[in-house]
Coordinates of C-alpha atoms in Angstrom, one line a residue:
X1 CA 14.5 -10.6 25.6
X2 CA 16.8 -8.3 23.1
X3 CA 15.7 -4.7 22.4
X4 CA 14.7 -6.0 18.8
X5 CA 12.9 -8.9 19.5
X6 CA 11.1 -6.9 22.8
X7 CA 10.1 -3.7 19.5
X8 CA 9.2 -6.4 17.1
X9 CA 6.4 -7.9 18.9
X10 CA 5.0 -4.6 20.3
X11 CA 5.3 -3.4 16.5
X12 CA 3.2 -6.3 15.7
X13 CA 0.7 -5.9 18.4
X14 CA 0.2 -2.7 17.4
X15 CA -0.4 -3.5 14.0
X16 CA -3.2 -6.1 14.9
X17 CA -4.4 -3.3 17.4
X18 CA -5.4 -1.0 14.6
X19 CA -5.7 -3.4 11.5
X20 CA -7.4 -6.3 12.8
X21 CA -10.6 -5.4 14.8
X22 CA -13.9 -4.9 12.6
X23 CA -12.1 -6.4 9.4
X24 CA -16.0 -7.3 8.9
X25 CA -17.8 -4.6 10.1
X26 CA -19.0 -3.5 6.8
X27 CA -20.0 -5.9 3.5
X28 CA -17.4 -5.8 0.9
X29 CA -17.5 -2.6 -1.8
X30 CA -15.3 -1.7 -4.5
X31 CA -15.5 -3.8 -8.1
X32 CA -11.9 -5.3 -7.2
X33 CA -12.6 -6.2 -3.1
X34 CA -15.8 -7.9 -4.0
X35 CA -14.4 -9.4 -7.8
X36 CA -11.3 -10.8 -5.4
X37 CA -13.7 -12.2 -2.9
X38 CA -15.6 -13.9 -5.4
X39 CA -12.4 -15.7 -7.0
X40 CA -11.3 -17.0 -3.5
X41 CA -14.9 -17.8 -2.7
X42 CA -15.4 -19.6 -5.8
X43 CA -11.6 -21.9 -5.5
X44 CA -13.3 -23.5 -2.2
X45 CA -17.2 -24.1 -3.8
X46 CA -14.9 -25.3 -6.9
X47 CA -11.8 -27.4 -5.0
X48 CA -10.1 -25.8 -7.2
X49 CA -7.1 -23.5 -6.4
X50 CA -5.2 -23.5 -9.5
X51 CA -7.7 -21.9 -11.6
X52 CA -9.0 -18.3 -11.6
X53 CA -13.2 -18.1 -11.9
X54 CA -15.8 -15.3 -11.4
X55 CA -19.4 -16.0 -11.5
X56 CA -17.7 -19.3 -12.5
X57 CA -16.3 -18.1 -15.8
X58 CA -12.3 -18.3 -16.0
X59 CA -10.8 -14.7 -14.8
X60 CA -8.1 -13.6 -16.4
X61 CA -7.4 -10.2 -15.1
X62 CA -5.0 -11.4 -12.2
X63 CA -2.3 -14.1 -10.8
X64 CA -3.9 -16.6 -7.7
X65 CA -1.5 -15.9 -4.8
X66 CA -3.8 -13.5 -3.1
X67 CA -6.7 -15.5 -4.3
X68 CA -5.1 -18.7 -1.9
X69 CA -4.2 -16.6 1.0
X70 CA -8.2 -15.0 1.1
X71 CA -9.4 -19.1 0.2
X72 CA -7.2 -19.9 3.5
X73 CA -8.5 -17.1 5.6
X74 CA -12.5 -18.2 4.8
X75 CA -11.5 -21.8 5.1
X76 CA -10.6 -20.7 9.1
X77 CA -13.2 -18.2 9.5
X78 CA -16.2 -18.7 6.6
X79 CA -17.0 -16.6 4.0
X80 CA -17.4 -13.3 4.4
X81 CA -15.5 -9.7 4.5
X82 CA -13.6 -10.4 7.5
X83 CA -11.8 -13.9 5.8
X84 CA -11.6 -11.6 2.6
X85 CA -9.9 -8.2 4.1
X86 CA -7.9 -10.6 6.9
X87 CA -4.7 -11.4 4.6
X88 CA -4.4 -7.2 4.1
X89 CA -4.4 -6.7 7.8
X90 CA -1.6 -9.6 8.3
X91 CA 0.1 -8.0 5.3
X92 CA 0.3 -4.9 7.6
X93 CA 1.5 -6.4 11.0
X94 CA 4.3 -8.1 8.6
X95 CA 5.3 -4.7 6.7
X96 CA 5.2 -3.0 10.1
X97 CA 7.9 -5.0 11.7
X98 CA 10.0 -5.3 8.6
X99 CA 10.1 -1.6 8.4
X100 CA 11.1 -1.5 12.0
X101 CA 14.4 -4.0 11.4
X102 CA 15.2 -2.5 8.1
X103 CA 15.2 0.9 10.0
X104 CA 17.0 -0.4 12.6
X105 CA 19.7 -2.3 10.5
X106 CA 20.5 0.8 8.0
X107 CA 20.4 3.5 10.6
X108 CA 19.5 2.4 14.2
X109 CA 17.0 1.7 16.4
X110 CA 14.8 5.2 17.1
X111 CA 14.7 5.2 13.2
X112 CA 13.4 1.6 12.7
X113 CA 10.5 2.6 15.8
X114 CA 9.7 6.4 13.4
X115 CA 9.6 4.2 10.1
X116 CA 7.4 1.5 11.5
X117 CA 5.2 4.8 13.3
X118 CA 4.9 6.5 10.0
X119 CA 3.8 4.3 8.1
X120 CA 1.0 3.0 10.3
X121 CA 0.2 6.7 10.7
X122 CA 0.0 7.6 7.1
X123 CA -3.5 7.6 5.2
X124 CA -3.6 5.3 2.2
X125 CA -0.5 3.0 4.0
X126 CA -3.0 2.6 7.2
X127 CA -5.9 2.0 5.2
X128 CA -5.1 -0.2 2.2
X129 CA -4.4 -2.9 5.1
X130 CA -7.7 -2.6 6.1
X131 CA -9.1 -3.5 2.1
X132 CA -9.6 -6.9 0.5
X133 CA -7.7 -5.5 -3.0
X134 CA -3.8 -7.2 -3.6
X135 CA -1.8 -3.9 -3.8
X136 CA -0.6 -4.2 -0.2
X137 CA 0.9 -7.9 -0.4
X138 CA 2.1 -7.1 -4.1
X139 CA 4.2 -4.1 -3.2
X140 CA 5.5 -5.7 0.0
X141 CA 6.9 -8.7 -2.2
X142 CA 8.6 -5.9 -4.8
X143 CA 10.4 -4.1 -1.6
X144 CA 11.6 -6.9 0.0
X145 CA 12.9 -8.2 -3.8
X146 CA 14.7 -5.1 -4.5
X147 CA 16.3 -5.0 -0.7
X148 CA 17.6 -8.1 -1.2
X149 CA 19.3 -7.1 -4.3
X150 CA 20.3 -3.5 -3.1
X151 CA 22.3 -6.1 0.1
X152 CA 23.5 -8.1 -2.7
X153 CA 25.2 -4.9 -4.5
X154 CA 26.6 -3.7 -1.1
X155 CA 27.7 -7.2 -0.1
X156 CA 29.8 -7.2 -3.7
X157 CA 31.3 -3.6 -3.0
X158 CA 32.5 -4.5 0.3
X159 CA 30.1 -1.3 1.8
X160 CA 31.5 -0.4 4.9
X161 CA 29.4 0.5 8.1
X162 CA 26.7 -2.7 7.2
X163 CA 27.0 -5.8 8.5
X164 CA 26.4 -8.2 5.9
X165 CA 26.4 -11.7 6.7
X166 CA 25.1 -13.7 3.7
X167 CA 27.2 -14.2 0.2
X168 CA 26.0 -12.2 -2.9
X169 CA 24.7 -15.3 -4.5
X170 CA 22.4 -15.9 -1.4
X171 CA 20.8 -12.1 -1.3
X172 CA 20.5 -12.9 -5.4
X173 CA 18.6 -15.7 -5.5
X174 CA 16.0 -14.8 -2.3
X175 CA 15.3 -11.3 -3.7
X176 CA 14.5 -12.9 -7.0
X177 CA 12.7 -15.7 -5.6
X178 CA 10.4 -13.1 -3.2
X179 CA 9.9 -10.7 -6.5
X180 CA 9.1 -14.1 -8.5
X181 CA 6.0 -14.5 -5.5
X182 CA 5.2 -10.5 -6.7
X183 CA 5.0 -11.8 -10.1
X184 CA 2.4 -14.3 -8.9
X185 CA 0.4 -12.2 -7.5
X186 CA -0.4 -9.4 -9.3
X187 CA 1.9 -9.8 -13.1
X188 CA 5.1 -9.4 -14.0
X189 CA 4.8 -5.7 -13.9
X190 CA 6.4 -6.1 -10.5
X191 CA 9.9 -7.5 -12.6
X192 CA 9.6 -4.6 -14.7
X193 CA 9.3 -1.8 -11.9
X194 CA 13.0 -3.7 -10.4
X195 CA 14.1 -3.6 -13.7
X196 CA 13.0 -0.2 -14.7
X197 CA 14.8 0.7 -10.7
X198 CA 18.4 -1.2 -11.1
X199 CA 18.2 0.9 -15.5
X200 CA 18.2 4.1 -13.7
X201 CA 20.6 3.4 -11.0
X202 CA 22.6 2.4 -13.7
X203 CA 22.3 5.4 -15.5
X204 CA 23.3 8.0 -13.1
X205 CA 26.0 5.5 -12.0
X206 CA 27.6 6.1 -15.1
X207 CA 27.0 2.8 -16.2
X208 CA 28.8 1.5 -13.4
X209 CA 28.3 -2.7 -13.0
X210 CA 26.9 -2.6 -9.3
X211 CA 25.7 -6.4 -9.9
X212 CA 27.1 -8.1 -12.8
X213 CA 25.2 -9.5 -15.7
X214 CA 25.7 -13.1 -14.5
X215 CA 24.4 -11.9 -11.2
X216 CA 21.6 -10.2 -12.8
X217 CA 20.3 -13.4 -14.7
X218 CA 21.1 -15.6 -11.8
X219 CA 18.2 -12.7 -9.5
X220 CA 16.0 -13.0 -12.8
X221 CA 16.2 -16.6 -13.0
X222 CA 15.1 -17.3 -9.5
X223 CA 12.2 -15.2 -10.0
X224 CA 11.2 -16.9 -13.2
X225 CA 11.7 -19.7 -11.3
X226 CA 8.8 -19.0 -8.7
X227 CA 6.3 -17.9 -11.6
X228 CA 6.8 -21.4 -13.4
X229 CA 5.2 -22.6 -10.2
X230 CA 2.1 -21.4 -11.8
X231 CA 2.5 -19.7 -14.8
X232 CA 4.5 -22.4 -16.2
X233 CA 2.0 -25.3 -14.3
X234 CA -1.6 -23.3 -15.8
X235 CA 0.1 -23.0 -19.4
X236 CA 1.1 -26.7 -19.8
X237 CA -2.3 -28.3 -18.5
X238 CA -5.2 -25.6 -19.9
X239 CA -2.7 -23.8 -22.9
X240 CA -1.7 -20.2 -23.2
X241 CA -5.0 -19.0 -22.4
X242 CA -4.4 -17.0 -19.3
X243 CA -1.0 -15.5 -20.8
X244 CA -2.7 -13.9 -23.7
X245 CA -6.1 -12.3 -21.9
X246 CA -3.4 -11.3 -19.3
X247 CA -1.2 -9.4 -21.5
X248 CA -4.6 -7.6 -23.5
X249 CA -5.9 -6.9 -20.3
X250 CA -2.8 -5.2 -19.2
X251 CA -2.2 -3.5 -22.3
X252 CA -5.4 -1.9 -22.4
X253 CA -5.0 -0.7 -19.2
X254 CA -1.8 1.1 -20.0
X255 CA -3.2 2.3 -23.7
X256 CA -6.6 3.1 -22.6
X257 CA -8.4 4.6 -19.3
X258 CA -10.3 1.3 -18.6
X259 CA -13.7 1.0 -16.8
X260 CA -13.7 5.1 -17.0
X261 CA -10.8 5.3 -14.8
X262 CA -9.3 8.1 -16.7
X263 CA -7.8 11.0 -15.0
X264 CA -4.9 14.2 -15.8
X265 CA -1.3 13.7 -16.1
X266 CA -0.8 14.5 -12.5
X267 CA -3.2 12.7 -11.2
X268 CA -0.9 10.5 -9.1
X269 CA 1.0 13.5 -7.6
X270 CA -2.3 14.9 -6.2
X271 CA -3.1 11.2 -4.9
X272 CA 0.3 10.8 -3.2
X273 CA 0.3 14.4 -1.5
X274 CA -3.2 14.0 0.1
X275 CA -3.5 10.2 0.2
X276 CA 0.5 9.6 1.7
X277 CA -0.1 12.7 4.4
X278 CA 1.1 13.9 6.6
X279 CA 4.4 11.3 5.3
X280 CA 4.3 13.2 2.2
X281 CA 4.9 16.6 3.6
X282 CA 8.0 15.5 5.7
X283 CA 9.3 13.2 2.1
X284 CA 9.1 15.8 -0.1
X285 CA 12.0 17.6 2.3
X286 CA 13.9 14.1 2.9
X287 CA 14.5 14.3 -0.9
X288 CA 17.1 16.9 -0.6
X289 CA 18.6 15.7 2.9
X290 CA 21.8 13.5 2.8
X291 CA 22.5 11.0 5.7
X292 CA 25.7 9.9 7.5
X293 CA 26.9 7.2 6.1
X294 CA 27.8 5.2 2.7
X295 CA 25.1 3.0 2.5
X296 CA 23.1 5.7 4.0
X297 CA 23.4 7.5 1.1
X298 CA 22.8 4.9 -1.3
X299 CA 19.7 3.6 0.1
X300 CA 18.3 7.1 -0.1
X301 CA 19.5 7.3 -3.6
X302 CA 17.6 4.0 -4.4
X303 CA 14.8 5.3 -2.8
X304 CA 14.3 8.0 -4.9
X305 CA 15.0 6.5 -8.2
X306 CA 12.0 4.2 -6.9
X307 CA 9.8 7.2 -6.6
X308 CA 10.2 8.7 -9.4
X309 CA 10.1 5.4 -11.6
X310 CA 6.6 4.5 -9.8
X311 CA 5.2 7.6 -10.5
X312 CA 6.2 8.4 -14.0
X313 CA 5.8 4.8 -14.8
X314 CA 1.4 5.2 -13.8
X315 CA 1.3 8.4 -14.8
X316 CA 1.7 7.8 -18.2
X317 CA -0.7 4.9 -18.3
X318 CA -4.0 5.9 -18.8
X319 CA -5.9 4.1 -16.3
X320 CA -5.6 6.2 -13.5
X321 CA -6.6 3.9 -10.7
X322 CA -5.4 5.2 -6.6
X323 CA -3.3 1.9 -5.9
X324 CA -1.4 2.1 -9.2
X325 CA 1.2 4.9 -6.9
X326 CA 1.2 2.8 -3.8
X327 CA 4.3 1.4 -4.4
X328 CA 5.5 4.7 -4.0
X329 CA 4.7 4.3 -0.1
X330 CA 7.7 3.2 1.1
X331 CA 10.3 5.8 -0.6
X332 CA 7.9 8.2 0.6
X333 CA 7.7 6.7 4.1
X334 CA 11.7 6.1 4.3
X335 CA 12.0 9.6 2.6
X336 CA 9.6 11.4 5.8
X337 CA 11.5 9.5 8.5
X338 CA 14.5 10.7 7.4
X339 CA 13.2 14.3 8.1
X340 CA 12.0 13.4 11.1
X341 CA 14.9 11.7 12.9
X342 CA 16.8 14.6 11.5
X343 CA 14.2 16.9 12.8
X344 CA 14.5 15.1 16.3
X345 CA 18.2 15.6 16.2
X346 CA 18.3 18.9 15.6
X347 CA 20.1 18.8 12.6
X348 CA 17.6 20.1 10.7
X349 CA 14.7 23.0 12.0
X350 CA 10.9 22.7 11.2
X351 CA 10.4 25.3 8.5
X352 CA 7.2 27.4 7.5
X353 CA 6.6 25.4 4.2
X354 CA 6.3 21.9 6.6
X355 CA 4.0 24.2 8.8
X356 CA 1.5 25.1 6.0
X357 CA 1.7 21.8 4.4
X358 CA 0.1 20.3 8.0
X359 CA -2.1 22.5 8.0
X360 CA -3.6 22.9 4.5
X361 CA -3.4 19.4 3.8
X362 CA -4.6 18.3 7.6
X363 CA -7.0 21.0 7.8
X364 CA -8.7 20.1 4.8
X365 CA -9.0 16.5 5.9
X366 CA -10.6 17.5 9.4
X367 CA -13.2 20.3 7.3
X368 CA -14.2 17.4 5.4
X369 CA -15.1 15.0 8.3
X370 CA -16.4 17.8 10.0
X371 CA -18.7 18.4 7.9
X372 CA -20.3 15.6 6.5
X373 CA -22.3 14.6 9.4
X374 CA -24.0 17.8 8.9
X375 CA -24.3 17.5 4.8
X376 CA -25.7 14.3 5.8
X377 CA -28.0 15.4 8.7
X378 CA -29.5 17.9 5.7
X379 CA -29.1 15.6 3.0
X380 CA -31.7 17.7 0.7
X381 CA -28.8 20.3 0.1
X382 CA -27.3 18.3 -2.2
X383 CA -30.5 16.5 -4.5
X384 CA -30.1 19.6 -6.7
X385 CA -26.6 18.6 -8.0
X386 CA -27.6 15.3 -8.9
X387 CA -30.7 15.8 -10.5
X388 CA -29.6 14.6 -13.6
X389 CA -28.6 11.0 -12.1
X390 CA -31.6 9.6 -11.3
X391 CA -29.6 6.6 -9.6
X392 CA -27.5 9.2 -7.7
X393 CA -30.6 11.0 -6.5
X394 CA -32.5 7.3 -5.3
X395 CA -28.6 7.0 -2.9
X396 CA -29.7 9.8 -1.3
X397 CA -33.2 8.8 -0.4
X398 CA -31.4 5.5 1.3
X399 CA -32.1 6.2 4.9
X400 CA -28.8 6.3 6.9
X401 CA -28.8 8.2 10.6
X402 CA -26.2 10.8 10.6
X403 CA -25.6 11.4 14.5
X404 CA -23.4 14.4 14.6
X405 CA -21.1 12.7 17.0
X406 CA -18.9 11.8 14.0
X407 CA -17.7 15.1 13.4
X408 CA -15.6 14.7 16.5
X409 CA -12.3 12.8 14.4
X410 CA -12.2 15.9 12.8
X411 CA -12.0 17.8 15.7
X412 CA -9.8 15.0 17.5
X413 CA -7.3 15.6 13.6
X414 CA -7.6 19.4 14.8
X415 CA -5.9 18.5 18.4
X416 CA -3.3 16.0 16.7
X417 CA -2.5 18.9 14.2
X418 CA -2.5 21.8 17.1
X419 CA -0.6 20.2 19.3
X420 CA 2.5 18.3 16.9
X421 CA 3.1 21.6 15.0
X422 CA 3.7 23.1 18.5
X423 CA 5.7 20.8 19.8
X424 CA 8.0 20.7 16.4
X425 CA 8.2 24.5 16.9
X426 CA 9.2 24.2 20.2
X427 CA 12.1 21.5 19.1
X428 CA 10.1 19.0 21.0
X429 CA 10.2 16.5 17.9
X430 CA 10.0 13.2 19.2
X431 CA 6.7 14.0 21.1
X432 CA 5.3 15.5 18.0
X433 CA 6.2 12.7 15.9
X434 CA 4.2 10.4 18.3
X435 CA 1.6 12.7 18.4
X436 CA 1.4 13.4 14.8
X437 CA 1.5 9.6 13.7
X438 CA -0.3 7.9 16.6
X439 CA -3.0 10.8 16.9
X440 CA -3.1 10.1 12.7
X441 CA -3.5 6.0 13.4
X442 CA -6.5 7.1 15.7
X443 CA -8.2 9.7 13.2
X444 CA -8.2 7.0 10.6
X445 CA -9.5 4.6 13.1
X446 CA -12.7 6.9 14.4
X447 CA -13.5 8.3 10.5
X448 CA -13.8 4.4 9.3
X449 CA -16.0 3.3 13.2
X450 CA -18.1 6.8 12.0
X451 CA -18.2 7.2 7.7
X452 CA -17.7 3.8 6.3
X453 CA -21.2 1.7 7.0
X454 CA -23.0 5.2 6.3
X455 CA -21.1 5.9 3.2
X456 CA -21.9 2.0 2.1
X457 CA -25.6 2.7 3.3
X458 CA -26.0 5.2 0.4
X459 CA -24.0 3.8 -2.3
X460 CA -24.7 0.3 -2.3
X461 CA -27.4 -0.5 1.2
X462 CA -30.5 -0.4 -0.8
X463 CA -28.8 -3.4 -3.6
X464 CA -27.3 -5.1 -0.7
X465 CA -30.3 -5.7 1.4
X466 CA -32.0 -7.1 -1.5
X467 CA -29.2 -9.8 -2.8
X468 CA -29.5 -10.9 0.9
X469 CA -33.0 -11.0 0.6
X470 CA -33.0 -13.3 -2.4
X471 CA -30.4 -15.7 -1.1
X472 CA -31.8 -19.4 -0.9
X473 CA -34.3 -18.7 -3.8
X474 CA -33.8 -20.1 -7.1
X475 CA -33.6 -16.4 -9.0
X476 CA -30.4 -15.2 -11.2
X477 CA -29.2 -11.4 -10.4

């Protein structure tokens, strides 16, 4: 067995290690987990797959693809929150071992195995392929389409220290047809980040012709080609209904901070800093470091126009939603291991500013877990500050059994922290990174086992426990 094939499958055992286990563990919460659910739910009691329902009314807010893969999943396993959250967690063993190859084909192996690491060790990445919600499968699609065409560019320049083995044409017409399968499953905002991505690359190439237009129409039309799959299939057989709520719904979201999901300009910044660490600390210093090679360098560049395009892009919408950055997940992911393999190579030393960023950032994140258990052990301390809400202060009556054993993540993310920053001082940088990244792949793993079916006691037990009680009975809720 070859070195890659022998790292792919413990990548991907890895992944179903952490991502698979107690997919059902907890019901369903969050409007868009339990509104996605519904719409796969409903295509099986329906036998139909080509239409969009909720509570049996069309739904026009989103595409079907994830919709089919959660209806395949509860056709397998039934209905319920492990069939609806399994696609995610298959989403992440597939990301995982793309990582690793990509990693491995632009740089080499050891950076492929720190890529694959980091991301699985990173908070939102890990967790978001734990979630019923689309973001994961959506972003995936709009990597692997912008790759393609990023191969495509090289393979047209003649890029030297790549092996490229496919013609420009074929790179072309599979990145549009994988963004076309983005487009499908979330809108065609997925087309306009790429697009958005090749403008500025353009730009600061001087308006250099990296693809030509030809070969840009020839990547567009094999994406349009996918959507007419559906889009073009649902428009000819039930009218332009979808397309128009569709493109309302989308603009209101960018004009308006929809279902009170408002939030500050930098809103996003804040999200990716805390919700990307520790990756974040370490990609905030890949942005200014410079690899080896040509295509090195390029890819970095690319990387970076992503970021920044992402992020300016949802921060000036006003809905401010967490998922609407995550996108930014893998330039920020690509951006840390970077640091890190330059870290491990000496070419670079740990510096006090990655230091304090561990720590602040890390710290924070063990006070927290530390202390809820005992918040929630006196629960009383905090009626006064919701005193005003009488449905906040009937959550806080629910009766949920804080231990006090759950405090220990936090003080397992206090050893993980303790330990990596003294092993990066001590130029000890590959045991750190495993440290860091595994030991982070753990804490997320023992704050879900400990927080999430006590945090869902208080904030949605009480409704729960009486839907469940009415099923079989001929009431309407």
């Amino acid at each position: 067995m070859s070195q890659q094939l022998r790292y792919s499958l413990l990548v991907a055992g890895l992944g179903a290690v952490f991502f698979i286990p107690f997919l059902g563990g907890v019901r369903l919460f969050d409007w868009d987990e339990i509104n996605f659910a519904e719409c796969a739910r409903e295509m099986l009691v329906l036998h139909n797959y080509s239409g969009i329902h909720v509570d049996f009314q069309p739904f026009y807010e989103k595409p079907p693809v994830f919709f089919w893969l959660q209806a395949l999943a509860m056709n397998l396993f039934g209905v319920g929150p492990f069939a609806a959250r399994l696609p995610n967690a298959i989403c992440g063993i597939i990301t995982l071992v793309y990582l690793y190859n990509l990693g491995r084909r632009l740089h080499n192996h050891r950076f492929g195995v720190v890529w694959a690491l980091v991301y699985l060790g990173s908070l939102t990445p890990h967790l978001y392929f734990r979630s019923g919600i689309i973001d994961p499968y959506f972003n995936l699609f709009i990597f692997l389409g912008l790759v393609e065409l990023i191969l495509a560019a090289w393979k047209r320049a003649n890029m030297p220290g790549i092996l490229l083995s496919h013609s420009v044409w074929t790179y072309l017409f599979w990145g549009g047809f994988i963004l076309g399968i983005g487009i499908t499953t979330k809108g065609p905002v997925a087309y306009l980040i790429v697009c958005l991505t090749l403008g500025v690359y353009w730009l600061l190439g001087r308006f250099r012709w990296f693809i030509t237009p030809a070969q840009f129409l020839v990547f567009s039309g094999a994406a349009t080609l996918t959507t007419l799959a559906w889009y073009g299939v649902e428009t000819y057989t039930q009218g332009p209904g979808f397309i128009r709520a569709f493109i309302a719904y989308s603009y209101r979201l960018f004009s308006t901070p929809d279902a009170g999901h408002g939030g500050f300009v930098g809103y996003h910044v804040v999200v990716l800093l805390v919700g990307c660490f520790p990756a974040s600390i370490f990609g905030i210093r890949g942005m200014s470091l410079l690899p080896e090679q040509a295509h090195q360098r390029d890819f970095r560049r690319w990387m970076l126009i992503l970021f920044w395009v992402v992020l300016i892009l949802f921060s000036i919408v006003k809905s401010k939603i967490v998922h609407y950055s995550s996108m930014c997940y893998f330039p920020i992911t690509y951006l840390a291991t970077l640091t890190l393999t330059q870290l491990e190579a000496g070419q670079i030393r740990f510096s006090n500013w990655l230091r304090a960023g561990l720590i602040a950032i890390g710290g924070l994140l063990a006070l927290v877990v530390i202390i809820t258990p005992v918040v929630g052990q006196h629960i009383d301390w905090l009626k006064p500050f919701v005193a005003a809400d009488p449905f906040a202060a009937a959550n806080l009556n629910a009766p949920v059994n804080w231990t006090g054993w759950e405090s220990l993540a936090g003080v397992w993310l206090l050893v993980v922290l303790g330990c990596s920053i003294r092993w990066f001082a001590s130029r000890q940088a590959g045991r750190a990174i495993g440290m860091l990244f595994g030991g982070m792949a753990v804490f997320i793993t023992l704050t879900l086992w400990g927080f999430i079916g006590r945090i869902e006691g208080i904030s949605q037990g009480a409704a729960m426990r009486f839907f469940e009680q009415m099923q079989g009975r001929d009431v309407y809720v």
